[in-house]
Coordinates of C-alpha atoms and ligand atoms in Angstrom, one line a residue:
M116 CA 0.0 0.0 0.0
E117 CA 1.7 3.2 -1.2
V118 CA 1.2 6.9 -0.1
L119 CA 2.9 9.7 -1.9
V120 CA 3.8 12.8 0.2
L121 CA 4.2 16.2 -1.7
N122 CA 5.7 19.2 -0.1
S123 CA 5.3 22.1 -2.6
G124 CA 7.3 25.3 -1.9
S125 CA 7.5 28.6 -3.9
S126 CA 10.3 27.3 -6.2
S127 CA 10.7 23.6 -5.1
L128 CA 8.7 20.4 -5.0
K129 CA 9.8 17.6 -2.7
H130 CA 8.3 14.1 -2.6
Q131 CA 8.5 10.8 -0.8
L132 CA 6.7 7.6 -1.6
F133 CA 6.1 5.3 1.4
D134 CA 5.2 1.6 1.7
M135 CA 2.6 2.0 4.5
T136 CA 2.8 -1.6 5.5
D137 CA 6.2 -0.9 7.2
G138 CA 6.8 2.9 6.8
R139 CA 9.6 2.2 4.3
V140 CA 10.6 4.9 1.8
L141 CA 10.3 3.5 -1.7
A142 CA 11.4 6.6 -3.5
S143 CA 12.1 10.2 -2.9
G144 CA 13.4 13.4 -4.5
L145 CA 13.0 17.0 -5.2
V146 CA 12.9 19.6 -7.9
E147 CA 14.6 22.9 -7.0
R148 CA 14.7 26.3 -8.7
I149 CA 11.5 25.6 -10.6
G150 CA 10.9 28.3 -13.3
E151 CA 14.6 29.0 -13.7
A152 CA 16.7 28.0 -16.7
E153 CA 18.6 25.5 -14.6
S154 CA 16.4 23.6 -12.4
R155 CA 17.9 20.8 -10.3
V156 CA 16.0 17.4 -10.3
V157 CA 17.1 14.9 -7.8
S158 CA 15.3 11.5 -7.9
R159 CA 16.1 8.4 -5.7
T160 CA 14.6 5.2 -6.9
P161 CA 15.4 1.5 -6.2
G162 CA 18.4 0.1 -8.0
A163 CA 18.8 -3.6 -9.0
D164 CA 19.5 -4.6 -5.3
G165 CA 16.6 -2.7 -4.0
A166 CA 18.7 0.1 -2.4
L167 CA 17.8 3.7 -3.4
V168 CA 20.1 5.1 -6.1
E169 CA 20.2 8.9 -6.7
H170 CA 20.0 10.5 -10.1
T171 CA 20.6 14.3 -10.5
E172 CA 19.8 16.3 -13.6
T173 CA 20.0 20.0 -14.4
V174 CA 17.3 21.0 -16.8
A175 CA 14.7 23.7 -17.2
V176 CA 11.5 22.8 -15.3
A177 CA 8.9 25.5 -16.2
D178 CA 6.4 25.2 -13.3
H179 CA 5.1 23.0 -10.5
G180 CA 2.9 21.0 -12.9
A181 CA 6.0 20.1 -15.1
A182 CA 7.9 19.1 -11.9
L183 CA 5.2 16.8 -10.8
E184 CA 5.0 15.2 -14.2
R185 CA 8.7 14.4 -14.0
I186 CA 8.3 12.9 -10.5
V187 CA 5.3 10.7 -11.5
A188 CA 7.2 9.6 -14.7
A189 CA 10.3 8.7 -12.7
L190 CA 8.2 6.6 -10.3
A191 CA 6.4 4.9 -13.1
D192 CA 9.9 4.0 -14.7
A193 CA 10.7 2.3 -11.4
G194 CA 7.4 0.4 -11.4
L195 CA 6.1 2.6 -8.5
G196 CA 3.2 4.9 -7.8
R197 CA 0.6 3.4 -10.1
D198 CA -1.7 2.2 -7.3
L199 CA -1.6 4.9 -4.8
A200 CA -3.8 4.7 -1.7
G201 CA -3.5 8.5 -1.3
I202 CA -1.5 11.6 -1.9
G203 CA -0.7 13.7 1.2
H204 CA 0.0 17.4 0.8
R205 CA 1.8 19.5 3.4
V206 CA -0.1 22.7 3.9
V207 CA 1.4 25.3 6.1
H208 CA -1.6 27.3 7.3
G209 CA -5.1 25.9 8.1
G210 CA -6.3 28.9 10.0
E211 CA -9.2 28.2 12.4
R212 CA -11.1 26.2 9.8
F213 CA -8.7 23.2 9.3
V214 CA -7.9 21.5 12.5
A215 CA -7.4 17.9 11.2
P216 CA -6.2 16.2 8.0
T217 CA -8.8 16.9 5.4
L218 CA -9.8 15.0 2.2
I219 CA -9.4 17.6 -0.6
D220 CA -12.3 18.8 -2.8
A221 CA -13.2 22.1 -4.5
D222 CA -14.6 23.5 -1.2
V223 CA -11.4 22.6 0.7
I224 CA -9.3 24.3 -2.0
A225 CA -11.3 27.4 -1.7
G226 CA -10.9 27.2 2.2
I227 CA -7.1 26.9 1.9
R228 CA -7.1 29.8 -0.5
D229 CA -9.1 31.8 2.2
Q230 CA -6.1 31.3 4.5
V231 CA -3.6 32.9 2.1
P232 CA -3.6 36.3 3.9
L233 CA -2.3 34.4 7.0
A234 CA 0.5 32.7 5.0
P235 CA 1.1 34.7 1.8
L236 CA 4.4 33.0 1.2
H237 CA 3.5 29.4 1.9
N238 CA -0.2 28.6 1.1
P239 CA -0.2 29.7 -2.6
A240 CA 2.8 27.3 -3.3
N241 CA 1.0 24.5 -1.4
L242 CA -2.2 25.1 -3.4
A243 CA -0.2 24.9 -6.7
G244 CA 1.0 21.5 -5.7
I245 CA -2.5 20.4 -4.8
E246 CA -4.1 21.6 -8.0
D247 CA -1.4 20.0 -10.2
A248 CA -1.6 16.7 -8.4
L249 CA -5.4 16.6 -8.7
A250 CA -5.1 17.4 -12.5
L251 CA -2.5 14.6 -12.9
R252 CA -4.1 11.9 -10.6
P253 CA -7.7 12.7 -10.2
D254 CA -8.2 8.9 -9.5
V255 CA -6.3 9.1 -6.2
P256 CA -7.8 10.5 -2.9
Q257 CA -5.8 13.5 -1.8
V258 CA -5.4 14.8 1.7
A259 CA -4.2 18.2 3.1
V260 CA -2.2 17.8 6.3
F261 CA -1.8 21.2 8.1
D262 CA 1.2 22.4 10.0
T263 CA -1.1 24.3 12.3
A264 CA -3.5 21.4 13.1
F265 CA -1.6 19.8 16.0
H266 CA -1.9 23.2 18.0
R267 CA -5.7 23.2 17.7
T268 CA -5.8 22.3 21.4
L269 CA -4.2 25.4 22.6
P270 CA -6.4 27.1 25.3
E271 CA -7.6 30.5 24.5
H272 CA -5.4 32.2 27.1
A273 CA -2.4 30.8 25.2
Y274 CA -3.6 31.5 21.6
R275 CA -5.1 35.0 22.1
Y276 CA -2.9 38.2 21.9
A277 CA -3.8 41.0 24.2
I278 CA -5.0 43.3 21.4
P279 CA -8.6 44.5 20.7
T280 CA -10.8 41.4 20.2
T281 CA -12.2 42.7 16.9
Y282 CA -8.8 41.9 15.2
Y283 CA -9.2 38.3 16.3
E284 CA -12.8 38.1 15.4
E285 CA -12.6 39.9 12.0
H286 CA -9.0 39.1 10.9
G287 CA -8.1 35.9 12.7
V288 CA -5.2 37.5 14.5
R289 CA -4.1 34.8 17.1
R290 CA -1.4 32.3 17.8
Y291 CA -1.7 29.3 15.4
G292 CA 1.7 27.6 15.8
F293 CA 3.5 25.5 13.1
H294 CA 5.7 22.4 12.7
G295 CA 2.8 20.5 14.0
T296 CA 3.5 17.3 12.2
S297 CA 7.1 17.2 13.7
H298 CA 5.9 18.0 17.2
A299 CA 3.2 15.2 17.0
F300 CA 5.6 12.7 15.4
V301 CA 8.4 13.1 18.1
A302 CA 5.8 13.3 20.9
K303 CA 4.5 9.8 20.0
R304 CA 8.1 8.4 19.6
A305 CA 9.1 9.9 23.0
A306 CA 6.1 8.5 24.8
D307 CA 6.8 5.1 23.3
H308 CA 10.4 5.3 24.5
L309 CA 9.4 6.3 28.0
G310 CA 7.0 3.3 28.0
R311 CA 4.0 5.7 28.7
D312 CA 0.7 6.4 27.0
L313 CA 1.0 9.7 25.2
D314 CA -2.4 10.7 26.7
T315 CA -0.7 10.9 30.2
T316 CA 2.6 12.3 29.1
N317 CA 3.9 15.9 29.4
L318 CA 6.6 16.9 27.1
I319 CA 8.5 20.0 25.8
T320 CA 9.4 19.4 22.2
A321 CA 12.1 21.6 20.6
H322 CA 12.1 21.5 16.8
L323 CA 15.4 23.2 16.0
G324 CA 15.9 23.4 12.2
N325 CA 16.4 26.3 9.9
G326 CA 13.0 27.3 11.3
A327 CA 12.6 26.6 14.9
S328 CA 9.7 26.2 17.4
I329 CA 9.1 24.8 20.8
T330 CA 5.9 23.3 22.2
A331 CA 4.5 22.5 25.6
I332 CA 2.5 19.2 25.4
E333 CA 0.2 18.3 28.3
A334 CA -1.3 14.8 28.3
G335 CA -0.4 14.5 24.6
R336 CA -2.0 17.8 23.6
S337 CA -0.3 21.0 22.5
V338 CA -1.1 23.6 25.1
D339 CA 1.4 26.4 24.1
T340 CA 3.9 26.8 21.3
S341 CA 6.4 29.6 20.3
M342 CA 5.4 30.3 16.8
G343 CA 2.4 32.6 16.5
L344 CA 0.2 34.1 13.8
T345 CA 3.1 33.4 11.4
P346 CA 6.4 31.3 11.9
L347 CA 8.2 34.5 12.8
E348 CA 7.6 34.5 16.6
G349 CA 9.5 32.7 19.2
L350 CA 13.0 31.2 19.1
V351 CA 15.9 32.7 17.2
M352 CA 16.1 31.0 13.8
G353 CA 18.5 30.8 10.8
T354 CA 17.2 34.1 9.3
R355 CA 14.2 34.9 11.5
S356 CA 14.3 37.2 14.5
G357 CA 11.8 35.3 16.7
D358 CA 10.5 37.4 19.7
L359 CA 11.0 41.1 19.8
D360 CA 9.2 44.2 21.0
P361 CA 6.6 45.0 18.3
A362 CA 7.5 48.6 18.6
V363 CA 10.8 47.7 16.9
I364 CA 8.8 47.6 13.7
F365 CA 7.4 51.2 14.0
H366 CA 10.8 52.4 15.2
L367 CA 12.5 51.0 12.1
E368 CA 9.8 52.5 9.9
R369 CA 10.2 55.9 11.5
V370 CA 14.0 56.0 12.0
A371 CA 15.4 53.8 9.2
G372 CA 12.9 54.7 6.6
L373 CA 11.7 51.1 5.9
D374 CA 8.2 50.4 4.7
S375 CA 6.3 47.4 6.2
D376 CA 7.4 45.1 3.3
A377 CA 11.0 46.0 3.9
V378 CA 10.7 45.3 7.7
D379 CA 9.0 42.0 6.9
T380 CA 12.0 41.0 4.7
V381 CA 14.5 42.2 7.4
L382 CA 12.8 40.2 10.2
N383 CA 12.1 37.0 8.1
K384 CA 15.2 36.8 5.9
Q385 CA 18.0 38.9 7.3
S386 CA 17.7 38.4 11.0
G387 CA 18.2 35.5 13.5
L388 CA 21.7 33.9 13.3
K389 CA 22.3 35.5 9.9
G390 CA 21.5 39.0 11.2
L391 CA 23.7 38.6 14.2
C392 CA 26.8 37.1 12.6
G393 CA 26.3 36.8 8.8
D394 CA 25.8 33.1 8.7
N395 CA 22.5 31.2 9.1
D396 CA 23.9 27.6 9.0
L397 CA 24.4 26.6 12.7
R398 CA 27.4 24.4 11.8
T399 CA 29.2 27.3 10.4
V400 CA 28.3 29.5 13.5
E401 CA 29.6 26.8 15.8
E402 CA 32.9 26.5 13.9
R403 CA 33.5 30.2 14.0
A404 CA 32.6 30.4 17.7
A405 CA 34.9 27.6 18.4
A406 CA 37.6 29.5 16.6
G407 CA 37.0 32.6 18.9
D408 CA 34.9 34.7 16.6
A409 CA 33.0 37.2 18.9
E410 CA 29.9 37.7 16.6
A411 CA 29.4 34.0 16.1
T412 CA 29.8 33.4 19.9
L413 CA 27.1 36.0 20.7
A414 CA 24.8 34.5 18.0
L415 CA 25.2 31.0 19.5
E416 CA 24.7 32.4 23.1
L417 CA 21.5 34.2 22.1
Y418 CA 20.2 31.3 20.2
A419 CA 20.6 28.9 23.1
Y420 CA 19.5 31.4 25.7
R421 CA 16.2 31.9 24.0
I422 CA 15.6 28.1 23.9
R423 CA 16.5 27.9 27.7
K424 CA 14.0 30.7 28.5
Y425 CA 11.3 28.9 26.7
V426 CA 12.0 25.5 28.3
G427 CA 11.9 27.3 31.8
A428 CA 8.6 29.1 30.8
Y429 CA 7.0 25.8 29.5
T430 CA 8.2 23.9 32.6
A431 CA 6.1 26.4 34.5
V432 CA 3.2 26.0 32.1
L433 CA 3.2 22.1 32.5
G434 CA 4.1 21.8 36.2
R435 CA 5.4 18.3 35.6
V436 CA 7.5 17.5 32.6
D437 CA 8.3 13.9 31.7
A438 CA 10.8 14.7 29.0
L439 CA 12.5 17.5 27.0
V440 CA 12.8 16.4 23.4
F441 CA 15.3 17.8 20.8
T442 CA 14.7 17.3 17.1
A443 CA 15.4 18.5 13.6
G444 CA 18.8 19.5 12.1
V445 CA 20.2 21.3 15.1
G446 CA 18.3 19.4 17.8
E447 CA 19.5 16.0 16.4
N448 CA 23.0 17.0 15.5
S449 CA 24.3 19.6 17.8
P450 CA 25.6 18.5 21.2
V451 CA 26.9 22.0 21.7
V452 CA 23.4 23.6 21.6
R453 CA 21.8 20.8 23.6
G454 CA 24.5 21.3 26.3
M455 CA 24.2 25.1 26.3
V456 CA 20.4 24.8 26.8
V457 CA 20.3 22.0 29.4
D458 CA 23.4 22.7 31.4
G459 CA 21.7 26.0 32.5
L460 CA 18.6 24.2 33.7
T461 CA 19.9 21.9 36.4
G462 CA 17.9 23.8 39.0
L463 CA 14.8 22.7 37.2
G464 CA 15.7 19.1 37.3
Y465 CA 17.2 18.8 33.8
G466 CA 20.6 17.3 33.2
L467 CA 22.7 15.7 30.4
D468 CA 24.9 12.7 30.2
A469 CA 27.8 14.3 28.5
T470 CA 29.1 11.2 26.8
V471 CA 25.8 10.2 25.2
N472 CA 25.1 13.8 24.4
D473 CA 28.3 13.9 22.3
Q474 CA 26.8 11.3 19.9
R475 CA 24.8 12.1 16.8
A476 CA 21.4 10.7 16.6
E477 CA 21.9 9.5 12.9
G478 CA 18.3 8.3 12.7
R479 CA 18.3 6.8 16.2
L480 CA 16.6 8.0 19.3
L481 CA 19.1 8.9 22.0
D482 CA 18.4 9.1 25.7
V483 CA 20.8 11.8 26.8
T484 CA 19.4 12.1 30.4
G485 CA 22.1 12.6 33.0
A486 CA 22.5 10.6 36.2
G487 CA 20.2 11.9 38.9
A488 CA 18.2 14.2 36.6
A489 CA 14.5 14.3 37.5
V490 CA 13.4 15.1 33.9
R491 CA 14.4 13.0 30.9
T492 CA 16.1 14.6 27.9
L493 CA 15.7 12.8 24.6
V494 CA 17.0 13.4 21.0
V495 CA 14.3 12.0 18.6
P496 CA 14.8 12.2 14.9
T497 CA 11.8 13.8 13.3
D498 CA 10.1 12.5 10.1
E499 CA 7.5 15.0 8.9
E500 CA 6.9 13.2 5.7
L501 CA 6.1 9.8 7.4
E502 CA 3.7 11.6 9.8
I503 CA 2.0 13.2 6.8
A504 CA 1.8 9.8 5.1
E505 CA 0.3 8.2 8.3
Q506 CA -2.2 11.0 8.7
T507 CA -3.1 10.8 5.0
L508 CA -3.7 7.1 5.1
A509 CA -5.8 7.4 8.3
C510 CA -7.9 10.1 6.7
V511 CA -8.5 8.2 3.5
Q512 CA -9.5 5.1 5.4
Q513 CA -12.0 7.0 7.5
G514 CA -13.5 8.3 4.3
Ligands
LIG619 P1 16.6 21.4 9.2 O1 15.8 22.6 8.8 O2 15.9 20.5 10.1 O3 17.1 20.6 8.0 O4 17.9 21.9 9.9 C1 18.9 22.7 9.3 C2 19.9 23.2 10.3 O5 20.5 22.1 11.0 C3 20.9 24.1 9.8 O6 21.0 25.3 10.5 C4 22.2 23.2 10.0 O7 23.3 23.9 10.2 C5 21.8 22.4 11.2 N1 22.7 21.3 11.4 C6 22.7 20.2 10.6 N2 23.7 19.3 11.0 C7 24.3 19.9 12.0 C8 25.4 19.6 12.9 N3 26.1 18.5 12.7 N4 25.7 20.5 13.8 C9 25.1 21.6 14.0 N5 24.0 22.0 13.2 C10 23.7 21.2 12.3

């Protein structure tokens, strides 16, 4: 039983094909720089021995429809993808309407389009992927899986902002939260590792990738999360500022002569680690800091300090924490960041085993809890695509 997962960005289209009987990846790949003269097409399909073999091609791919045709043709050449149980689409913003995986029809497409003002960068690209896939494979049930949906359980005191109610009621201004499929996936894996039912487990999950967010999970349900109306709020990220005084925006408009689009670009694309030290890749920042570079050292300290503050805050929100979970590129691979976060939290019962923490997860779950620590600390590799595939299949099977 096969499920195809599509993640359609503004100039890219990623895919993974899963065998849902065992969660195995049958094929995967991506098309980048769609619409440019030199698009890059990467396709991984099974070779003679069954192991995935990667092919890369540089060729002009005009639009998302053409990219999808290539993907489907490459799958067909490998004898895959003909009998799909479903196609799952990652959709960034579901607004208040979409709080669960949803079988796609014309009304759902219109509803996703209604959320475009909340995610002007992401939802149009997600919609393009959906419309192309429906045109190409109208025979296959297609499901939208929303990044925001896991956070549907936030209580009102966590999701409302203290601004006039009319902006919430008329314009949907509230905290939605993102990375929901990742937080949901690692929460399940963490509870399994702890030998507990997720329904009785309290976790703090830190998804630290290029984008980064942290979630407080009480009895398996998201009760607070650091990203807000958009993915800009919260932690320091590769190029996003995370939390700041909103008056910084008006101040920049008044004293630096920026209009609101320019401020948007500064805060989303030129801030975070990149704004502080010029590099947004945390590996490079760590290397520079280790070599004594002052700007990189400050960037790293600010990055870890913000995470530590949130872990402290969410410990207070939850009262009892069963485990702190690190995931995504940085969370899974940076012992330095994990150390900088947790070593400052011994007073709250957190602690690391330095030897285990020095290991890379490399696809494995690592229990990095230190001796005597009251709260467990885990490194759990995330797999957003597999979570989307599982949610897609469940949605199709429910009808
Ligand atoms: P993601 O968005 O989950 O792919 O994560 C991307 C981020 O993970 C980038 O900032 C990378 O620098 C970071 N990352 C990946 N590997 C490492 C590593 N070994 N050490 C530190 N950061 C890493």
